[in-house]
Amino acid sequence: GEDVEQSLFLSVREGDSSVINCTYTDSSSTYLYWYKQEPGAGLQLLTYIFSNMDMKQDQRLTVLLNKKDKHLSLRIADTQTGDSAIYFCAESITGNAGKSTFGDGTTLTVKP
Amino acid sequence: KAGVTQTPRYLIKTRGQQVTLSCSPISGHRSVSWYQQTPGQGLQFLFEYFSETQRNKGNFPGRFSGRQFSNSRSEMNVSTLELGDSALYLCASSLVGVEQYFGPGTRLTVT
C-alpha cells in the first residue's frame, strides 16, 4: 500500500539552508507535494512535482525527486524564522490530489 | 477569491452525540476532500466528493459520512461520537485535481 515517511524534526540557524527529506513506497505516484502547516492553521500548498521531473525550483524552494530511490526533498534557501512550521510530504497515486497520502510531517525550527 | 471556509471552527461534543461539519470550497472548485488530523495517526483521508458523488473513500467506519450539494458545498457527519474522534478535521478543494487547497479546519473535542 501507499506509505510516506519523513524525519520528525529539523533545526537550523536563520540564513542557513534547510533540507527536508521524504520517502514514499508507491512507484505509481504521479504527483508529489509539499505542504506547510503553521500552528492552528490548515495546510498551505507550497509546491508540487510531477513524477517525470527531477527538479523544480520556485523562488527559495527547490524540490528534488529521485524516482529510482523513491526519495523527495525540499530545500529552503536562506531559511527565516517565519519558515518555522510543520512540513508535510504527500503523494497522489491517481493523479487526483483529492485523495492524497501524507507523511507524518517534519517540524522545522529556525533559530535566530 | 475567497479561500476554503469551514464552520464551525471549534466544537465540543459529548460521547454518543453526532456532529455535522460544513465546508465551502473555493468558487468554481467541484472536488471537496475531507481529512482527519490527530497527533497519533497524522493526516488521514476520509473521503472525496466530486459533482455530488463520492469519488474516493478512506478506511473509516460507517459512522463517518458525507455529502456534497449542487453548489459544491460539502458536509461531513460523525454519528455516535467516541473520544478517539477528537481531531482537527480538514477540508480541501480542488479545481483540476492537481492542486489542493485546504481550509483552516474544525477542531472537534469529544468529552
PDB file of N, CA, C and O in Angstrom, chain A residues 16-92:
ATOM      1  N   ASP A  16      20.646  29.882   7.079  1.00  0.00           N
ATOM      2  CA  ASP A  16      21.140  28.620   6.521  1.00  0.00           C
ATOM      3  C   ASP A  16      20.106  28.032   5.569  1.00  0.00           C
ATOM      4  O   ASP A  16      18.962  28.489   5.512  1.00  0.00           O
ATOM      5  N   SER A  17      20.508  26.987   4.848  1.00  0.00           N
ATOM      6  CA  SER A  17      19.557  26.227   4.037  1.00  0.00           C
ATOM      7  C   SER A  17      18.986  25.084   4.857  1.00  0.00           C
ATOM      8  O   SER A  17      19.688  24.508   5.702  1.00  0.00           O
ATOM      9  N   SER A  18      17.719  24.777   4.607  1.00  0.00           N
ATOM     10  CA  SER A  18      17.069  23.636   5.250  1.00  0.00           C
ATOM     11  C   SER A  18      16.787  22.596   4.178  1.00  0.00           C
ATOM     12  O   SER A  18      16.381  22.943   3.073  1.00  0.00           O
ATOM     13  N   VAL A  19      16.990  21.340   4.520  1.00  0.00           N
ATOM     14  CA  VAL A  19      16.634  20.259   3.593  1.00  0.00           C
ATOM     15  C   VAL A  19      15.760  19.262   4.344  1.00  0.00           C
ATOM     16  O   VAL A  19      16.181  18.673   5.339  1.00  0.00           O
ATOM     17  N   ILE A  20      14.548  19.114   3.858  1.00  0.00           N
ATOM     18  CA  ILE A  20      13.591  18.187   4.465  1.00  0.00           C
ATOM     19  C   ILE A  20      13.418  17.013   3.512  1.00  0.00           C
ATOM     20  O   ILE A  20      13.177  17.215   2.316  1.00  0.00           O
ATOM     21  N   ASN A  21      13.556  15.821   4.030  1.00  0.00           N
ATOM     22  CA  ASN A  21      13.525  14.621   3.205  1.00  0.00           C
ATOM     23  C   ASN A  21      12.267  13.790   3.402  1.00  0.00           C
ATOM     24  O   ASN A  21      11.645  13.817   4.473  1.00  0.00           O
ATOM     25  N   CYS A  22      11.955  13.028   2.370  1.00  0.00           N
ATOM     26  CA  CYS A  22      10.731  12.221   2.379  1.00  0.00           C
ATOM     27  C   CYS A  22      10.962  10.996   1.500  1.00  0.00           C
ATOM     28  O   CYS A  22      11.614  11.094   0.452  1.00  0.00           O
ATOM     29  N   THR A  23      10.473   9.855   1.940  1.00  0.00           N
ATOM     30  CA  THR A  23      10.496   8.666   1.078  1.00  0.00           C
ATOM     31  C   THR A  23       9.072   8.144   0.922  1.00  0.00           C
ATOM     32  O   THR A  23       8.246   8.282   1.830  1.00  0.00           O
ATOM     33  N   TYR A  24       8.796   7.574  -0.228  1.00  0.00           N
ATOM     34  CA  TYR A  24       7.469   7.043  -0.478  1.00  0.00           C
ATOM     35  C   TYR A  24       7.612   5.649  -1.055  1.00  0.00           C
ATOM     36  O   TYR A  24       8.687   5.270  -1.546  1.00  0.00           O
ATOM     37  N   THR A  25       6.545   4.877  -1.001  1.00  0.00           N
ATOM     38  CA  THR A  25       6.681   3.474  -1.396  1.00  0.00           C
ATOM     39  C   THR A  25       6.035   3.166  -2.733  1.00  0.00           C
ATOM     40  O   THR A  25       6.467   2.240  -3.421  1.00  0.00           O
ATOM     41  N   ASP A  26       5.005   3.933  -3.105  1.00  0.00           N
ATOM     42  CA  ASP A  26       4.251   3.518  -4.294  1.00  0.00           C
ATOM     43  C   ASP A  26       4.878   4.096  -5.557  1.00  0.00           C
ATOM     44  O   ASP A  26       4.888   5.307  -5.746  1.00  0.00           O
ATOM     45  N   SER A  27       5.368   3.225  -6.417  1.00  0.00           N
ATOM     46  CA  SER A  27       6.068   3.683  -7.617  1.00  0.00           C
ATOM     47  C   SER A  27       5.118   4.273  -8.648  1.00  0.00           C
ATOM     48  O   SER A  27       5.552   4.870  -9.628  1.00  0.00           O
ATOM     49  N   SER A  28       3.812   4.101  -8.438  1.00  0.00           N
ATOM     50  CA  SER A  28       2.876   4.668  -9.406  1.00  0.00           C
ATOM     51  C   SER A  28       2.446   6.087  -9.043  1.00  0.00           C
ATOM     52  O   SER A  28       1.553   6.644  -9.678  1.00  0.00           O
ATOM     53  N   SER A  29       3.089   6.669  -8.026  1.00  0.00           N
ATOM     54  CA  SER A  29       2.773   8.056  -7.657  1.00  0.00           C
ATOM     55  C   SER A  29       2.933   8.964  -8.858  1.00  0.00           C
ATOM     56  O   SER A  29       3.937   8.900  -9.561  1.00  0.00           O
ATOM     57  N   THR A  30       1.967   9.810  -9.082  1.00  0.00           N
ATOM     58  CA  THR A  30       2.053  10.712 -10.231  1.00  0.00           C
ATOM     59  C   THR A  30       2.428  12.123  -9.832  1.00  0.00           C
ATOM     60  O   THR A  30       3.102  12.813 -10.573  1.00  0.00           O
ATOM     61  N   TYR A  31       1.982  12.568  -8.671  1.00  0.00           N
ATOM     62  CA  TYR A  31       2.340  13.892  -8.177  1.00  0.00           C
ATOM     63  C   TYR A  31       2.830  13.763  -6.738  1.00  0.00           C
ATOM     64  O   TYR A  31       2.290  12.978  -5.962  1.00  0.00           O
ATOM     65  N   LEU A  32       3.837  14.563  -6.418  1.00  0.00           N
ATOM     66  CA  LEU A  32       4.359  14.614  -5.048  1.00  0.00           C
ATOM     67  C   LEU A  32       4.335  16.057  -4.589  1.00  0.00           C
ATOM     68  O   LEU A  32       4.687  16.959  -5.342  1.00  0.00           O
ATOM     69  N   TYR A  33       3.881  16.256  -3.361  1.00  0.00           N
ATOM     70  CA  TYR A  33       3.568  17.592  -2.867  1.00  0.00           C
ATOM     71  C   TYR A  33       4.345  17.924  -1.594  1.00  0.00           C
ATOM     72  O   TYR A  33       4.698  17.043  -0.812  1.00  0.00           O
ATOM     73  N   TRP A  34       4.521  19.216  -1.393  1.00  0.00           N
ATOM     74  CA  TRP A  34       4.982  19.732  -0.112  1.00  0.00           C
ATOM     75  C   TRP A  34       3.981  20.760   0.398  1.00  0.00           C
ATOM     76  O   TRP A  34       3.600  21.680  -0.323  1.00  0.00           O
ATOM     77  N   TYR A  35       3.558  20.567   1.649  1.00  0.00           N
ATOM     78  CA  TYR A  35       2.642  21.485   2.314  1.00  0.00           C
ATOM     79  C   TYR A  35       3.301  22.017   3.582  1.00  0.00           C
ATOM     80  O   TYR A  35       4.144  21.361   4.190  1.00  0.00           O
ATOM     81  N   LYS A  36       2.846  23.196   3.993  1.00  0.00           N
ATOM     82  CA  LYS A  36       3.329  23.820   5.229  1.00  0.00           C
ATOM     83  C   LYS A  36       2.139  24.038   6.153  1.00  0.00           C
ATOM     84  O   LYS A  36       1.074  24.483   5.693  1.00  0.00           O
ATOM     85  N   GLN A  37       2.300  23.709   7.437  1.00  0.00           N
ATOM     86  CA  GLN A  37       1.231  23.953   8.401  1.00  0.00           C
ATOM     87  C   GLN A  37       1.778  24.736   9.574  1.00  0.00           C
ATOM     88  O   GLN A  37       2.689  24.285  10.262  1.00  0.00           O
ATOM     89  N   GLU A  38       1.211  25.898   9.798  1.00  0.00           N
ATOM     90  CA  GLU A  38       1.571  26.710  10.959  1.00  0.00           C
ATOM     91  C   GLU A  38       0.583  26.424  12.088  1.00  0.00           C
ATOM     92  O   GLU A  38      -0.521  25.932  11.827  1.00  0.00           O
ATOM     93  N   PRO A  39       0.962  26.727  13.328  1.00  0.00           N
ATOM     94  CA  PRO A  39       0.096  26.388  14.466  1.00  0.00           C
ATOM     95  C   PRO A  39      -1.316  26.920  14.304  1.00  0.00           C
ATOM     96  O   PRO A  39      -1.528  28.093  13.981  1.00  0.00           O
ATOM     97  N   GLY A  40      -2.287  26.055  14.534  1.00  0.00           N
ATOM     98  CA  GLY A  40      -3.686  26.457  14.495  1.00  0.00           C
ATOM     99  C   GLY A  40      -4.242  26.707  13.112  1.00  0.00           C
ATOM    100  O   GLY A  40      -5.364  27.213  12.977  1.00  0.00           O
ATOM    101  N   ALA A  41      -3.503  26.343  12.082  1.00  0.00           N
ATOM    102  CA  ALA A  41      -3.945  26.635  10.718  1.00  0.00           C
ATOM    103  C   ALA A  41      -4.084  25.354   9.904  1.00  0.00           C
ATOM    104  O   ALA A  41      -3.640  24.280  10.319  1.00  0.00           O
ATOM    105  N   GLY A  42      -4.688  25.493   8.739  1.00  0.00           N
ATOM    106  CA  GLY A  42      -4.767  24.375   7.813  1.00  0.00           C
ATOM    107  C   GLY A  42      -3.456  24.226   7.064  1.00  0.00           C
ATOM    108  O   GLY A  42      -2.452  24.846   7.408  1.00  0.00           O
ATOM    109  N   LEU A  43      -3.463  23.401   6.042  1.00  0.00           N
ATOM    110  CA  LEU A  43      -2.248  23.162   5.259  1.00  0.00           C
ATOM    111  C   LEU A  43      -2.182  24.130   4.084  1.00  0.00           C
ATOM    112  O   LEU A  43      -3.176  24.371   3.406  1.00  0.00           O
ATOM    113  N   GLN A  44      -0.984  24.636   3.844  1.00  0.00           N
ATOM    114  CA  GLN A  44      -0.746  25.541   2.725  1.00  0.00           C
ATOM    115  C   GLN A  44       0.075  24.801   1.681  1.00  0.00           C
ATOM    116  O   GLN A  44       1.167  24.291   1.985  1.00  0.00           O
ATOM    117  N   LEU A  45      -0.434  24.717   0.456  1.00  0.00           N
ATOM    118  CA  LEU A  45       0.311  24.069  -0.615  1.00  0.00           C
ATOM    119  C   LEU A  45       1.512  24.934  -0.980  1.00  0.00           C
ATOM    120  O   LEU A  45       1.367  26.090  -1.363  1.00  0.00           O
ATOM    121  N   LEU A  46       2.722  24.359  -0.843  1.00  0.00           N
ATOM    122  CA  LEU A  46       3.933  25.101  -1.175  1.00  0.00           C
ATOM    123  C   LEU A  46       4.328  24.890  -2.622  1.00  0.00           C
ATOM    124  O   LEU A  46       4.580  25.830  -3.374  1.00  0.00           O
ATOM    125  N   THR A  47       4.421  23.635  -3.008  1.00  0.00           N
ATOM    126  CA  THR A  47       4.855  23.290  -4.347  1.00  0.00           C
ATOM    127  C   THR A  47       4.565  21.817  -4.592  1.00  0.00           C
ATOM    128  O   THR A  47       4.270  21.074  -3.664  1.00  0.00           O
ATOM    129  N   TYR A  48       4.650  21.415  -5.851  1.00  0.00           N
ATOM    130  CA  TYR A  48       4.484  20.003  -6.179  1.00  0.00           C
ATOM    131  C   TYR A  48       5.311  19.702  -7.415  1.00  0.00           C
ATOM    132  O   TYR A  48       5.718  20.596  -8.157  1.00  0.00           O
ATOM    133  N   ILE A  49       5.560  18.414  -7.617  1.00  0.00           N
ATOM    134  CA  ILE A  49       6.365  17.992  -8.759  1.00  0.00           C
ATOM    135  C   ILE A  49       5.707  16.791  -9.397  1.00  0.00           C
ATOM    136  O   ILE A  49       5.185  15.902  -8.701  1.00  0.00           O
ATOM    137  N   PHE A  50       5.698  16.771 -10.705  1.00  0.00           N
ATOM    138  CA  PHE A  50       5.159  15.640 -11.437  1.00  0.00           C
ATOM    139  C   PHE A  50       6.228  14.549 -11.479  1.00  0.00           C
ATOM    140  O   PHE A  50       7.424  14.848 -11.539  1.00  0.00           O
ATOM    141  N   SER A  51       5.819  13.316 -11.483  1.00  0.00           N
ATOM    142  CA  SER A  51       6.765  12.207 -11.306  1.00  0.00           C
ATOM    143  C   SER A  51       7.746  12.024 -12.461  1.00  0.00           C
ATOM    144  O   SER A  51       8.708  11.268 -12.342  1.00  0.00           O
ATOM    145  N   ASN A  52       7.536  12.701 -13.585  1.00  0.00           N
ATOM    146  CA  ASN A  52       8.503  12.574 -14.681  1.00  0.00           C
ATOM    147  C   ASN A  52       9.551  13.687 -14.653  1.00  0.00           C
ATOM    148  O   ASN A  52      10.347  13.832 -15.584  1.00  0.00           O
ATOM    149  N   MET A  53       9.527  14.492 -13.580  1.00  0.00           N
ATOM    150  CA  MET A  53      10.506  15.561 -13.414  1.00  0.00           C
ATOM    151  C   MET A  53      11.536  15.167 -12.356  1.00  0.00           C
ATOM    152  O   MET A  53      11.260  14.357 -11.479  1.00  0.00           O
ATOM    153  N   ASP A  54      12.721  15.765 -12.454  1.00  0.00           N
ATOM    154  CA  ASP A  54      13.758  15.521 -11.453  1.00  0.00           C
ATOM    155  C   ASP A  54      13.856  16.668 -10.452  1.00  0.00           C
ATOM    156  O   ASP A  54      14.266  16.470  -9.312  1.00  0.00           O
ATOM    157  N   MET A  55      13.557  17.849 -10.900  1.00  0.00           N
ATOM    158  CA  MET A  55      13.768  19.033 -10.078  1.00  0.00           C
ATOM    159  C   MET A  55      12.758  20.108 -10.444  1.00  0.00           C
ATOM    160  O   MET A  55      12.327  20.225 -11.595  1.00  0.00           O
ATOM    161  N   LYS A  56      12.398  20.878  -9.427  1.00  0.00           N
ATOM    162  CA  LYS A  56      11.549  22.040  -9.648  1.00  0.00           C
ATOM    163  C   LYS A  56      12.004  23.139  -8.698  1.00  0.00           C
ATOM    164  O   LYS A  56      12.208  22.879  -7.512  1.00  0.00           O
ATOM    165  N   GLN A  57      12.161  24.340  -9.219  1.00  0.00           N
ATOM    166  CA  GLN A  57      12.593  25.456  -8.368  1.00  0.00           C
ATOM    167  C   GLN A  57      11.529  26.544  -8.393  1.00  0.00           C
ATOM    168  O   GLN A  57      10.967  26.861  -9.437  1.00  0.00           O
ATOM    169  N   ASP A  58      11.255  27.087  -7.215  1.00  0.00           N
ATOM    170  CA  ASP A  58      10.267  28.145  -7.092  1.00  0.00           C
ATOM    171  C   ASP A  58      10.763  29.098  -6.016  1.00  0.00           C
ATOM    172  O   ASP A  58      10.591  28.853  -4.831  1.00  0.00           O
ATOM    173  N   GLN A  59      11.408  30.166  -6.438  1.00  0.00           N
ATOM    174  CA  GLN A  59      11.968  31.172  -5.535  1.00  0.00           C
ATOM    175  C   GLN A  59      12.925  30.499  -4.554  1.00  0.00           C
ATOM    176  O   GLN A  59      13.922  29.913  -4.974  1.00  0.00           O
ATOM    177  N   ARG A  60      12.654  30.533  -3.257  1.00  0.00           N
ATOM    178  CA  ARG A  60      13.597  29.940  -2.282  1.00  0.00           C
ATOM    179  C   ARG A  60      13.447  28.430  -2.151  1.00  0.00           C
ATOM    180  O   ARG A  60      14.214  27.781  -1.445  1.00  0.00           O
ATOM    181  N   LEU A  61      12.459  27.864  -2.829  1.00  0.00           N
ATOM    182  CA  LEU A  61      12.184  26.432  -2.688  1.00  0.00           C
ATOM    183  C   LEU A  61      12.725  25.644  -3.875  1.00  0.00           C
ATOM    184  O   LEU A  61      12.524  26.028  -5.023  1.00  0.00           O
ATOM    185  N   THR A  62      13.404  24.534  -3.568  1.00  0.00           N
ATOM    186  CA  THR A  62      13.863  23.611  -4.609  1.00  0.00           C
ATOM    187  C   THR A  62      13.408  22.215  -4.225  1.00  0.00           C
ATOM    188  O   THR A  62      13.670  21.759  -3.109  1.00  0.00           O
ATOM    189  N   VAL A  63      12.726  21.556  -5.140  1.00  0.00           N
ATOM    190  CA  VAL A  63      12.281  20.184  -4.916  1.00  0.00           C
ATOM    191  C   VAL A  63      13.130  19.276  -5.789  1.00  0.00           C
ATOM    192  O   VAL A  63      13.303  19.528  -6.984  1.00  0.00           O
ATOM    193  N   LEU A  64      13.663  18.221  -5.174  1.00  0.00           N
ATOM    194  CA  LEU A  64      14.409  17.215  -5.915  1.00  0.00           C
ATOM    195  C   LEU A  64      13.693  15.883  -5.796  1.00  0.00           C
ATOM    196  O   LEU A  64      13.254  15.503  -4.704  1.00  0.00           O
ATOM    197  N   LEU A  65      13.564  15.181  -6.906  1.00  0.00           N
ATOM    198  CA  LEU A  65      12.909  13.881  -6.918  1.00  0.00           C
ATOM    199  C   LEU A  65      13.847  12.835  -7.492  1.00  0.00           C
ATOM    200  O   LEU A  65      14.333  12.970  -8.615  1.00  0.00           O
ATOM    201  N   ASN A  66      14.095  11.793  -6.715  1.00  0.00           N
ATOM    202  CA  ASN A  66      14.850  10.631  -7.166  1.00  0.00           C
ATOM    203  C   ASN A  66      13.863   9.487  -7.261  1.00  0.00           C
ATOM    204  O   ASN A  66      13.541   8.837  -6.254  1.00  0.00           O
ATOM    205  N   LYS A  67      13.353   9.256  -8.467  1.00  0.00           N
ATOM    206  CA  LYS A  67      12.284   8.294  -8.633  1.00  0.00           C
ATOM    207  C   LYS A  67      12.783   6.857  -8.406  1.00  0.00           C
ATOM    208  O   LYS A  67      12.054   6.016  -7.911  1.00  0.00           O
ATOM    209  N   LYS A  68      14.044   6.626  -8.740  1.00  0.00           N
ATOM    210  CA  LYS A  68      14.609   5.275  -8.573  1.00  0.00           C
ATOM    211  C   LYS A  68      14.623   4.892  -7.085  1.00  0.00           C
ATOM    212  O   LYS A  68      14.264   3.782  -6.724  1.00  0.00           O
ATOM    213  N   ASP A  69      15.022   5.848  -6.240  1.00  0.00           N
ATOM    214  CA  ASP A  69      15.094   5.585  -4.799  1.00  0.00           C
ATOM    215  C   ASP A  69      13.805   5.978  -4.083  1.00  0.00           C
ATOM    216  O   ASP A  69      13.719   5.850  -2.858  1.00  0.00           O
ATOM    217  N   LYS A  70      12.836   6.501  -4.808  1.00  0.00           N
ATOM    218  CA  LYS A  70      11.572   6.962  -4.227  1.00  0.00           C
ATOM    219  C   LYS A  70      11.853   7.966  -3.099  1.00  0.00           C
ATOM    220  O   LYS A  70      11.332   7.847  -1.976  1.00  0.00           O
ATOM    221  N   HIS A  71      12.662   8.946  -3.406  1.00  0.00           N
ATOM    222  CA  HIS A  71      13.090   9.938  -2.429  1.00  0.00           C
ATOM    223  C   HIS A  71      12.792  11.335  -2.957  1.00  0.00           C
ATOM    224  O   HIS A  71      13.098  11.682  -4.095  1.00  0.00           O
ATOM    225  N   LEU A  72      12.184  12.127  -2.098  1.00  0.00           N
ATOM    226  CA  LEU A  72      11.806  13.501  -2.413  1.00  0.00           C
ATOM    227  C   LEU A  72      12.419  14.416  -1.361  1.00  0.00           C
ATOM    228  O   LEU A  72      12.469  14.053  -0.171  1.00  0.00           O
ATOM    229  N   SER A  73      12.927  15.560  -1.785  1.00  0.00           N
ATOM    230  CA  SER A  73      13.443  16.504  -0.797  1.00  0.00           C
ATOM    231  C   SER A  73      12.969  17.916  -1.113  1.00  0.00           C
ATOM    232  O   SER A  73      12.674  18.248  -2.268  1.00  0.00           O
ATOM    233  N   LEU A  74      12.893  18.713  -0.059  1.00  0.00           N
ATOM    234  CA  LEU A  74      12.536  20.123  -0.179  1.00  0.00           C
ATOM    235  C   LEU A  74      13.669  20.930   0.430  1.00  0.00           C
ATOM    236  O   LEU A  74      14.000  20.751   1.605  1.00  0.00           O
ATOM    237  N   ARG A  75      14.278  21.786  -0.374  1.00  0.00           N
ATOM    238  CA  ARG A  75      15.337  22.658   0.128  1.00  0.00           C
ATOM    239  C   ARG A  75      14.783  24.072   0.212  1.00  0.00           C
ATOM    240  O   ARG A  75      14.215  24.589  -0.750  1.00  0.00           O
ATOM    241  N   ILE A  76      14.954  24.670   1.382  1.00  0.00           N
ATOM    242  CA  ILE A  76      14.555  26.063   1.589  1.00  0.00           C
ATOM    243  C   ILE A  76      15.840  26.866   1.744  1.00  0.00           C
ATOM    244  O   ILE A  76      16.610  26.655   2.693  1.00  0.00           O
ATOM    245  N   ALA A  77      16.080  27.758   0.808  1.00  0.00           N
ATOM    246  CA  ALA A  77      17.282  28.590   0.871  1.00  0.00           C
ATOM    247  C   ALA A  77      17.046  29.771   1.805  1.00  0.00           C
ATOM    248  O   ALA A  77      15.919  30.252   1.963  1.00  0.00           O
ATOM    249  N   ASP A  78      18.140  30.237   2.457  1.00  0.00           N
ATOM    250  CA  ASP A  78      18.065  31.418   3.308  1.00  0.00           C
ATOM    251  C   ASP A  78      16.866  31.320   4.267  1.00  0.00           C
ATOM    252  O   ASP A  78      15.970  32.170   4.279  1.00  0.00           O
ATOM    253  N   THR A  79      16.853  30.272   5.058  1.00  0.00           N
ATOM    254  CA  THR A  79      15.718  29.994   5.941  1.00  0.00           C
ATOM    255  C   THR A  79      15.508  31.124   6.948  1.00  0.00           C
ATOM    256  O   THR A  79      16.462  31.614   7.558  1.00  0.00           O
ATOM    257  N   GLN A  80      14.268  31.526   7.115  1.00  0.00           N
ATOM    258  CA  GLN A  80      13.901  32.608   8.021  1.00  0.00           C
ATOM    259  C   GLN A  80      13.069  32.063   9.188  1.00  0.00           C
ATOM    260  O   GLN A  80      12.488  30.975   9.106  1.00  0.00           O
ATOM    261  N   THR A  81      12.965  32.858  10.248  1.00  0.00           N
ATOM    262  CA  THR A  81      12.191  32.397  11.410  1.00  0.00           C
ATOM    263  C   THR A  81      10.728  32.159  11.029  1.00  0.00           C
ATOM    264  O   THR A  81      10.067  31.297  11.598  1.00  0.00           O
ATOM    265  N   GLY A  82      10.232  32.877  10.047  1.00  0.00           N
ATOM    266  CA  GLY A  82       8.861  32.671   9.582  1.00  0.00           C
ATOM    267  C   GLY A  82       8.658  31.350   8.867  1.00  0.00           C
ATOM    268  O   GLY A  82       7.517  30.961   8.598  1.00  0.00           O
ATOM    269  N   ASP A  83       9.751  30.655   8.564  1.00  0.00           N
ATOM    270  CA  ASP A  83       9.647  29.336   7.935  1.00  0.00           C
ATOM    271  C   ASP A  83       9.418  28.238   8.976  1.00  0.00           C
ATOM    272  O   ASP A  83       9.156  27.083   8.612  1.00  0.00           O
ATOM    273  N   SER A  84       9.519  28.581  10.252  1.00  0.00           N
ATOM    274  CA  SER A  84       9.271  27.590  11.310  1.00  0.00           C
ATOM    275  C   SER A  84       7.832  27.097  11.211  1.00  0.00           C
ATOM    276  O   SER A  84       6.888  27.903  11.254  1.00  0.00           O
ATOM    277  N   ALA A  85       7.669  25.806  11.058  1.00  0.00           N
ATOM    278  CA  ALA A  85       6.337  25.217  10.831  1.00  0.00           C
ATOM    279  C   ALA A  85       6.511  23.710  10.699  1.00  0.00           C
ATOM    280  O   ALA A  85       7.619  23.188  10.818  1.00  0.00           O
ATOM    281  N   ILE A  86       5.404  23.031  10.449  1.00  0.00           N
ATOM    282  CA  ILE A  86       5.459  21.598  10.128  1.00  0.00           C
ATOM    283  C   ILE A  86       5.314  21.461   8.616  1.00  0.00           C
ATOM    284  O   ILE A  86       4.417  22.072   8.020  1.00  0.00           O
ATOM    285  N   TYR A  87       6.182  20.680   8.009  1.00  0.00           N
ATOM    286  CA  TYR A  87       6.172  20.476   6.566  1.00  0.00           C
ATOM    287  C   TYR A  87       5.755  19.035   6.260  1.00  0.00           C
ATOM    288  O   TYR A  87       6.342  18.087   6.786  1.00  0.00           O
ATOM    289  N   PHE A  88       4.759  18.907   5.430  1.00  0.00           N
ATOM    290  CA  PHE A  88       4.237  17.595   5.066  1.00  0.00           C
ATOM    291  C   PHE A  88       4.562  17.274   3.615  1.00  0.00           C
ATOM    292  O   PHE A  88       4.365  18.102   2.715  1.00  0.00           O
ATOM    293  N   CYS A  89       4.999  16.063   3.427  1.00  0.00           N
ATOM    294  CA  CYS A  89       5.172  15.496   2.100  1.00  0.00           C
ATOM    295  C   CYS A  89       3.913  14.675   1.805  1.00  0.00           C
ATOM    296  O   CYS A  89       3.346  14.065   2.725  1.00  0.00           O
ATOM    297  N   ALA A  90       3.463  14.682   0.568  1.00  0.00           N
ATOM    298  CA  ALA A  90       2.274  13.903   0.221  1.00  0.00           C
ATOM    299  C   ALA A  90       2.413  13.366  -1.191  1.00  0.00           C
ATOM    300  O   ALA A  90       3.104  13.947  -2.028  1.00  0.00           O
ATOM    301  N   GLU A  91       1.752  12.254  -1.431  1.00  0.00           N
ATOM    302  CA  GLU A  91       1.757  11.684  -2.775  1.00  0.00           C
ATOM    303  C   GLU A  91       0.327  11.461  -3.230  1.00  0.00           C
ATOM    304  O   GLU A  91      -0.586  11.241  -2.421  1.00  0.00           O
ATOM    305  N   SER A  92       0.163  11.543  -4.527  1.00  0.00           N
ATOM    306  CA  SER A  92      -1.135  11.282  -5.125  1.00  0.00           C
ATOM    307  C   SER A  92      -0.944  10.173  -6.129  1.00  0.00           C
ATOM    308  O   SER A  92      -0.171  10.316  -7.079  1.00  0.00           O
TER     309      SER A  92
END
